[in-house]
Short mmCIF file of C-alpha atoms and ligand atoms in Angstrom, two decimals:
data_model
loop_
_atom_site.label_atom_id
_atom_site.label_comp_id
_atom_site.label_asym_id
_atom_site.label_seq_id
_atom_site.Cartn_x
_atom_site.Cartn_y
_atom_site.Cartn_z
CA UNK A 1 -5.61 11.36 3.62
CA UNK A 2 -2.77 10.83 6.14
CA UNK A 3 -0.78 7.60 6.40
CA UNK A 4 -2.71 6.60 9.46
CA UNK A 5 -5.74 5.95 7.25
CA UNK A 6 -3.78 3.91 4.61
CA UNK A 7 -3.55 0.17 4.67
CA UNK A 8 -0.53 0.25 2.33
CA UNK A 9 1.80 3.18 2.04
CA UNK A 10 5.14 3.79 0.37
CA UNK A 11 7.14 6.86 1.23
CA UNK A 12 10.12 7.98 -0.90
CA UNK A 13 10.86 4.36 -1.83
CA UNK A 14 13.93 3.71 -3.89
CA UNK A 15 14.86 0.19 -5.16
CA UNK A 16 17.99 -0.36 -7.34
CA UNK A 17 18.98 -3.47 -9.09
CA UNK A 18 22.43 -4.55 -10.48
CA UNK A 19 25.72 -2.90 -9.79
CA UNK A 20 28.22 -0.48 -11.34
CA UNK A 21 27.44 0.56 -14.86
CA UNK A 22 24.48 -1.69 -15.05
CA UNK A 23 22.71 -0.24 -12.02
CA UNK A 24 19.05 0.65 -12.53
CA UNK A 25 16.69 2.39 -10.20
CA UNK A 26 13.56 0.33 -10.67
CA UNK A 27 11.81 2.62 -8.15
CA UNK A 28 13.15 6.19 -7.89
CA UNK A 29 11.44 7.99 -5.03
CA UNK A 30 7.93 6.51 -5.03
CA UNK A 31 5.38 7.92 -2.53
CA UNK A 32 1.90 6.50 -2.78
CA UNK A 33 -0.88 5.47 -0.40
CA UNK A 34 -3.75 2.99 -0.68
CA UNK A 35 -6.82 3.37 1.54
CA UNK A 36 -8.66 0.39 3.02
CA UNK A 37 -11.51 -0.97 0.81
CA UNK A 38 -10.21 0.62 -2.42
CA UNK A 39 -9.36 -0.96 -5.75
CA UNK A 40 -6.34 0.67 -7.50
CA UNK A 41 -4.82 -0.15 -10.87
CA UNK A 42 -1.10 0.47 -11.46
CA UNK A 43 -0.17 1.18 -15.07
CA UNK A 44 2.96 2.25 -17.01
CA UNK A 45 5.18 1.20 -19.85
CA UNK A 46 7.11 -2.08 -19.62
CA UNK A 47 10.05 -1.74 -17.25
CA UNK A 48 8.50 1.24 -15.46
CA UNK A 49 8.71 -0.49 -12.04
CA UNK A 50 5.18 -1.87 -11.62
CA UNK A 51 6.13 -5.37 -10.47
CA UNK A 52 8.90 -3.96 -8.28
CA UNK A 53 6.39 -1.60 -6.64
CA UNK A 54 4.05 -4.49 -5.90
CA UNK A 55 6.88 -6.74 -4.49
CA UNK A 56 8.14 -3.94 -2.30
CA UNK A 57 4.68 -2.96 -1.08
CA UNK A 58 3.95 -6.63 -0.22
CA UNK A 59 7.12 -7.05 1.75
CA UNK A 60 8.42 -9.62 -0.82
CA UNK A 61 11.37 -7.45 -1.82
CA UNK A 62 13.46 -5.07 0.25
CA UNK A 63 13.77 -1.31 -0.43
CA UNK A 64 17.07 0.55 -0.61
CA UNK A 65 15.69 3.74 0.71
CA UNK A 66 12.35 5.03 1.97
CA UNK A 67 9.62 3.34 3.96
CA UNK A 68 6.83 0.82 3.44
CA UNK A 69 3.86 0.41 5.68
CA UNK A 70 1.72 -2.69 5.22
CA UNK A 71 -1.32 -3.36 7.33
CA UNK A 72 0.04 -1.06 10.00
CA UNK A 73 3.60 -2.44 10.14
CA UNK A 74 6.88 -1.76 8.44
CA UNK A 75 7.92 -5.04 6.82
CA UNK A 76 11.65 -4.02 6.70
CA UNK A 77 11.79 -4.04 10.49
CA UNK A 78 10.13 -7.53 10.85
CA UNK A 79 11.75 -10.90 11.32
CA UNK A 80 11.35 -13.39 8.53
CA UNK A 81 8.99 -15.45 10.69
CA UNK A 82 6.82 -12.48 11.47
CA UNK A 83 6.79 -11.47 7.83
CA UNK A 84 5.75 -14.93 6.72
CA UNK A 85 2.91 -14.88 9.27
CA UNK A 86 1.78 -11.45 8.07
CA UNK A 87 1.87 -12.60 4.36
CA UNK A 88 -0.12 -15.80 5.22
CA UNK A 89 -2.77 -14.09 7.31
CA UNK A 90 -3.36 -10.73 5.69
CA UNK A 91 -1.90 -10.65 2.19
CA UNK A 92 -2.75 -12.37 -1.12
CA UNK A 93 -0.44 -12.23 -4.11
CA UNK A 94 -1.15 -13.14 -7.77
CA UNK A 95 2.24 -13.23 -9.63
CA UNK A 96 2.80 -12.44 -13.25
CA UNK A 97 4.00 -16.10 -13.65
CA UNK A 98 1.25 -17.83 -11.68
CA UNK A 99 3.73 -19.84 -9.49
CA UNK A 100 1.49 -22.89 -9.11
CA UNK A 101 2.93 -26.02 -7.67
CA UNK A 102 3.03 -28.48 -10.59
CA UNK A 103 2.45 -31.72 -8.59
CA UNK A 104 -0.66 -30.43 -6.80
CA UNK A 105 -4.13 -30.28 -8.32
CA UNK A 106 -6.00 -27.02 -8.77
CA UNK A 107 -7.93 -27.64 -5.56
CA UNK A 108 -4.80 -28.59 -3.53
CA UNK A 109 -2.99 -25.40 -4.91
CA UNK A 110 -5.95 -23.31 -3.65
CA UNK A 111 -6.06 -25.05 -0.23
CA UNK A 112 -2.32 -24.56 0.22
CA UNK A 113 -2.27 -20.99 1.86
CA UNK A 114 -4.92 -22.18 4.37
CA UNK A 115 -2.77 -25.32 5.25
CA UNK A 116 0.36 -23.17 5.54
CA UNK A 117 -1.48 -20.79 7.88
CA UNK A 118 -2.58 -23.80 9.99
CA UNK A 119 -6.20 -23.26 9.03
CA UNK A 120 -7.68 -26.60 7.95
CA UNK A 121 -9.48 -25.92 4.60
CA UNK A 122 -13.26 -26.32 4.76
CA UNK A 123 -14.41 -28.09 1.62
CA UNK A 124 -17.28 -25.63 1.08
CA UNK A 125 -14.97 -22.62 1.36
CA UNK A 126 -12.57 -23.99 -1.20
CA UNK A 127 -15.45 -25.20 -3.47
CA UNK A 128 -16.97 -21.75 -3.31
CA UNK A 129 -13.86 -19.86 -4.44
CA UNK A 130 -13.15 -22.45 -7.18
CA UNK A 131 -16.75 -21.97 -8.41
CA UNK A 132 -16.46 -18.18 -8.34
CA UNK A 133 -13.51 -18.45 -10.69
CA UNK A 134 -15.34 -20.96 -12.98
CA UNK A 135 -13.04 -23.83 -11.97
CA UNK A 136 -15.49 -26.29 -10.43
CA UNK A 137 -14.95 -28.79 -13.18
CA UNK A 138 -11.17 -28.44 -13.07
CA UNK A 139 -10.54 -28.92 -9.44
CA UNK A 140 -8.92 -32.26 -9.80
CA UNK A 141 -6.53 -31.26 -12.64
CA UNK A 142 -2.82 -30.63 -12.33
CA UNK A 143 -1.60 -27.20 -13.59
CA UNK A 144 0.07 -28.91 -16.59
CA UNK A 145 -3.39 -30.11 -17.64
CA UNK A 146 -4.86 -26.65 -17.59
CA UNK A 147 -4.78 -23.81 -20.11
CA UNK A 148 -2.91 -20.58 -19.31
CA UNK A 149 -6.15 -18.82 -18.44
CA UNK A 150 -7.31 -21.57 -16.20
CA UNK A 151 -3.94 -21.62 -14.41
CA UNK A 152 -4.26 -17.87 -13.90
CA UNK A 153 -7.66 -18.37 -12.30
CA UNK A 154 -6.28 -21.07 -10.04
CA UNK A 155 -3.61 -18.48 -8.95
CA UNK A 156 -6.36 -15.88 -8.26
CA UNK A 157 -8.46 -18.48 -6.32
CA UNK A 158 -5.42 -19.34 -4.24
CA UNK A 159 -4.84 -15.68 -3.46
CA UNK A 160 -8.48 -15.12 -2.48
CA UNK A 161 -9.17 -18.19 -0.39
CA UNK A 162 -7.83 -16.70 2.83
CA UNK A 163 -9.92 -13.51 2.30
CA UNK A 164 -6.78 -11.34 2.60
CA UNK A 165 -6.98 -7.82 3.82
CA UNK A 166 -4.82 -6.74 0.82
CA UNK A 167 -4.64 -8.46 -2.52
CA UNK A 168 -1.68 -7.63 -4.76
CA UNK A 169 -2.21 -8.82 -8.29
CA UNK A 170 0.32 -8.55 -11.13
CA UNK A 171 -1.49 -8.74 -14.55
CA UNK A 172 -4.17 -11.11 -13.11
CA UNK A 173 -6.12 -11.09 -16.30
CA UNK A 174 -3.19 -11.03 -18.81
CA UNK A 175 -3.82 -14.60 -19.96
CA UNK A 176 -7.64 -14.45 -20.04
CA UNK A 177 -9.99 -13.89 -22.96
CA UNK A 178 -12.07 -10.74 -22.69
CA UNK A 179 -15.20 -12.43 -21.43
CA UNK A 180 -13.37 -14.39 -18.57
CA UNK A 181 -11.34 -11.26 -17.92
CA UNK A 182 -14.46 -9.23 -17.33
CA UNK A 183 -15.92 -11.86 -15.02
CA UNK A 184 -12.72 -11.96 -12.93
CA UNK A 185 -12.54 -8.13 -12.74
CA UNK A 186 -16.17 -7.93 -11.74
CA UNK A 187 -15.44 -10.50 -8.99
CA UNK A 188 -12.51 -8.39 -7.79
CA UNK A 189 -14.62 -5.30 -7.76
CA UNK A 190 -17.33 -7.14 -5.79
CA UNK A 191 -14.94 -8.42 -3.09
CA UNK A 192 -13.80 -4.82 -2.49
CA UNK A 193 -17.35 -3.55 -2.23
CA UNK A 194 -18.72 -6.46 -0.22
CA UNK A 195 -15.77 -7.47 2.04
CA UNK A 196 -13.88 -4.17 2.22
CA UNK A 197 -10.67 -5.92 1.05
CA UNK A 198 -8.11 -3.76 -0.71
CA UNK A 199 -6.80 -4.58 -4.19
CA UNK A 200 -3.70 -3.25 -5.88
CA UNK A 201 -3.55 -4.54 -9.44
CA UNK A 202 -0.90 -4.08 -12.13
CA UNK A 203 -2.37 -4.09 -15.64
CA UNK A 204 -1.51 -3.07 -19.19
CA UNK A 205 -5.15 -3.09 -20.22
CA UNK A 206 -7.22 0.18 -20.02
CA UNK A 207 -10.48 -1.91 -19.86
CA UNK A 208 -9.11 -3.76 -16.78
CA UNK A 209 -7.99 -0.52 -15.22
CA UNK A 210 -11.47 0.97 -15.66
CA UNK A 211 -12.83 -1.59 -13.13
CA UNK A 212 -10.63 0.11 -10.44
CA UNK A 213 -11.66 3.20 -8.62
CA UNK A 214 -8.26 4.82 -9.23
CA UNK A 215 -5.31 4.42 -11.58
CA UNK A 216 -1.72 5.28 -10.62
CA UNK A 217 0.65 5.77 -13.58
CA UNK A 218 4.36 4.95 -13.37
CA UNK A 219 7.15 5.97 -15.76
CA UNK A 220 10.82 5.32 -15.18
CA UNK A 221 10.27 4.32 -11.58
CA UNK A 222 8.35 7.36 -10.58
CA UNK A 223 4.65 8.02 -10.04
CA UNK A 224 3.80 10.53 -12.81
CA UNK A 225 0.03 10.79 -12.73
CA UNK A 226 -3.22 9.36 -11.32
CA UNK A 227 -6.76 9.28 -12.29
CA UNK A 228 -9.88 8.79 -10.17
CA UNK A 229 -12.99 6.96 -11.45
CA UNK A 230 -11.16 6.02 -14.61
CA UNK A 231 -12.91 5.51 -18.00
CA UNK A 232 -11.38 3.30 -20.64
CA UNK A 233 -10.85 6.31 -22.95
CA UNK A 234 -9.12 8.48 -20.29
CA UNK A 235 -6.79 5.56 -19.26
CA UNK A 236 -5.88 4.81 -22.90
CA UNK A 237 -5.17 8.49 -23.56
CA UNK A 238 -2.83 8.82 -20.58
CA UNK A 239 -1.08 5.58 -21.44
CA UNK A 240 -0.60 6.74 -25.07
CA UNK A 241 0.98 9.94 -23.67
CA UNK A 242 3.38 7.97 -21.46
CA UNK A 243 4.38 5.56 -24.11
CA UNK A 244 5.12 8.29 -26.71
CA UNK A 245 7.17 10.08 -24.05
CA UNK A 246 9.00 6.84 -23.29
CA UNK A 247 9.76 6.36 -27.05
CA UNK A 248 10.96 9.92 -27.45
CA UNK A 249 13.34 9.58 -24.46
CA UNK A 250 14.71 6.29 -25.95
CA UNK A 251 15.32 7.96 -29.30
CA UNK A 252 17.08 10.88 -27.63
CA UNK A 253 19.24 8.44 -25.62
CA UNK A 254 20.03 6.33 -28.70
CA UNK A 255 21.03 9.44 -30.73
CA UNK A 256 23.02 10.68 -27.81
CA UNK A 257 24.87 7.36 -27.71
CA UNK A 258 25.45 7.40 -31.51
CA UNK A 259 27.06 10.92 -31.31
N1 LIG B 301 15.70 -8.91 -10.17
C1 LIG B 301 16.09 -7.90 -11.01
N2 LIG B 301 17.41 -7.75 -11.33
C2 LIG B 301 17.81 -6.74 -12.15
N3 LIG B 301 16.99 -5.75 -12.66
C3 LIG B 301 15.67 -5.92 -12.39
C4 LIG B 301 15.12 -6.98 -11.52
N4 LIG B 301 13.78 -6.80 -11.41
C5 LIG B 301 13.53 -5.69 -12.13
N5 LIG B 301 14.64 -5.17 -12.76
C6 LIG B 301 14.66 -3.95 -13.64
O1 LIG B 301 13.89 -2.95 -12.93
C7 LIG B 301 13.13 -2.22 -13.89
C8 LIG B 301 11.60 -2.34 -13.49
O2 LIG B 301 11.20 -3.73 -13.61
P1 LIG B 301 9.75 -4.16 -13.33
O3 LIG B 301 9.75 -5.63 -13.43
O4 LIG B 301 9.27 -3.57 -11.98
O5 LIG B 301 8.93 -3.45 -14.51
P2 LIG B 301 7.40 -3.65 -14.90
O6 LIG B 301 6.86 -2.23 -15.01
O7 LIG B 301 6.73 -4.61 -14.07
O8 LIG B 301 7.52 -4.12 -16.46
P3 LIG B 301 6.51 -5.19 -17.22
O9 LIG B 301 5.37 -4.43 -17.65
O10 LIG B 301 7.39 -5.55 -18.43
O11 LIG B 301 6.23 -6.35 -16.32
C9 LIG B 301 13.44 -2.80 -15.26
O12 LIG B 301 14.33 -1.98 -15.86
C10 LIG B 301 14.00 -4.22 -14.94
O13 LIG B 301 14.90 -4.59 -15.93
MG1 LIG B 302 5.92 -6.51 -14.41
#
């Protein structure tokens, strides 16, 4: 598939953090494409660059080298105003740390992206997405009055309420029990099938990844593998391989340093 068919594409993307001795390449030449109406899981050991990939793909972080295409445009060439408009209208993002506003209720947090985009929230639209996430009874609560899993579901509802063309989600089920997690994953899979939305989801969980149509594996800032129509067993086996490789490299580095 060429880039013309992709809704999100990264080409030879490099992103470094820090300076001097402490400089790390969080992404080290990443090329990957995501077709419209697909659900992809991104997996890899801790520190492999998954969150950085998501932030760069969503235009929330700049890249040092390479190119990003998001919904047909290159975010690096856009003004901050145009970028904000693009994010509000086309993109949803669920962060690893929820990022809910503490003084707003669950319902107000969910309504916020619509208000920011100048689209007055319709009560039925907001009620529907809250109900889909099992939050109907919690709509009037502040984040501080909700459990971690409930806060995570408010963050997902907030990202879905605008029906974004692309949803980026960083560990969206990390704080959920397995039952709630399955419900949320089934909902994500349904919105891809029914609304043609595109989902790119970082996860550590092979069960969560098995809900996606494709898994992309990262290690040390590079794409090292991918799997189509993943099963839990196949994903777990690949992850075990990457983690043992990671451990071996760390051992070698530590021994090297000790010599
Ligand atoms: N703002 C930052 N400043 C400095 N280093 C950073 C920053 N963000 C990420 N890094 C580094 O870049 C690398 C990749 O980080 P990233 O957060 O993308 O990993 P990850 O795969 O999402 O890990 P996890 O599974 O633990 O969330 C790590 O070595 C991390 O320490
Ligand atoms: Mg991360």
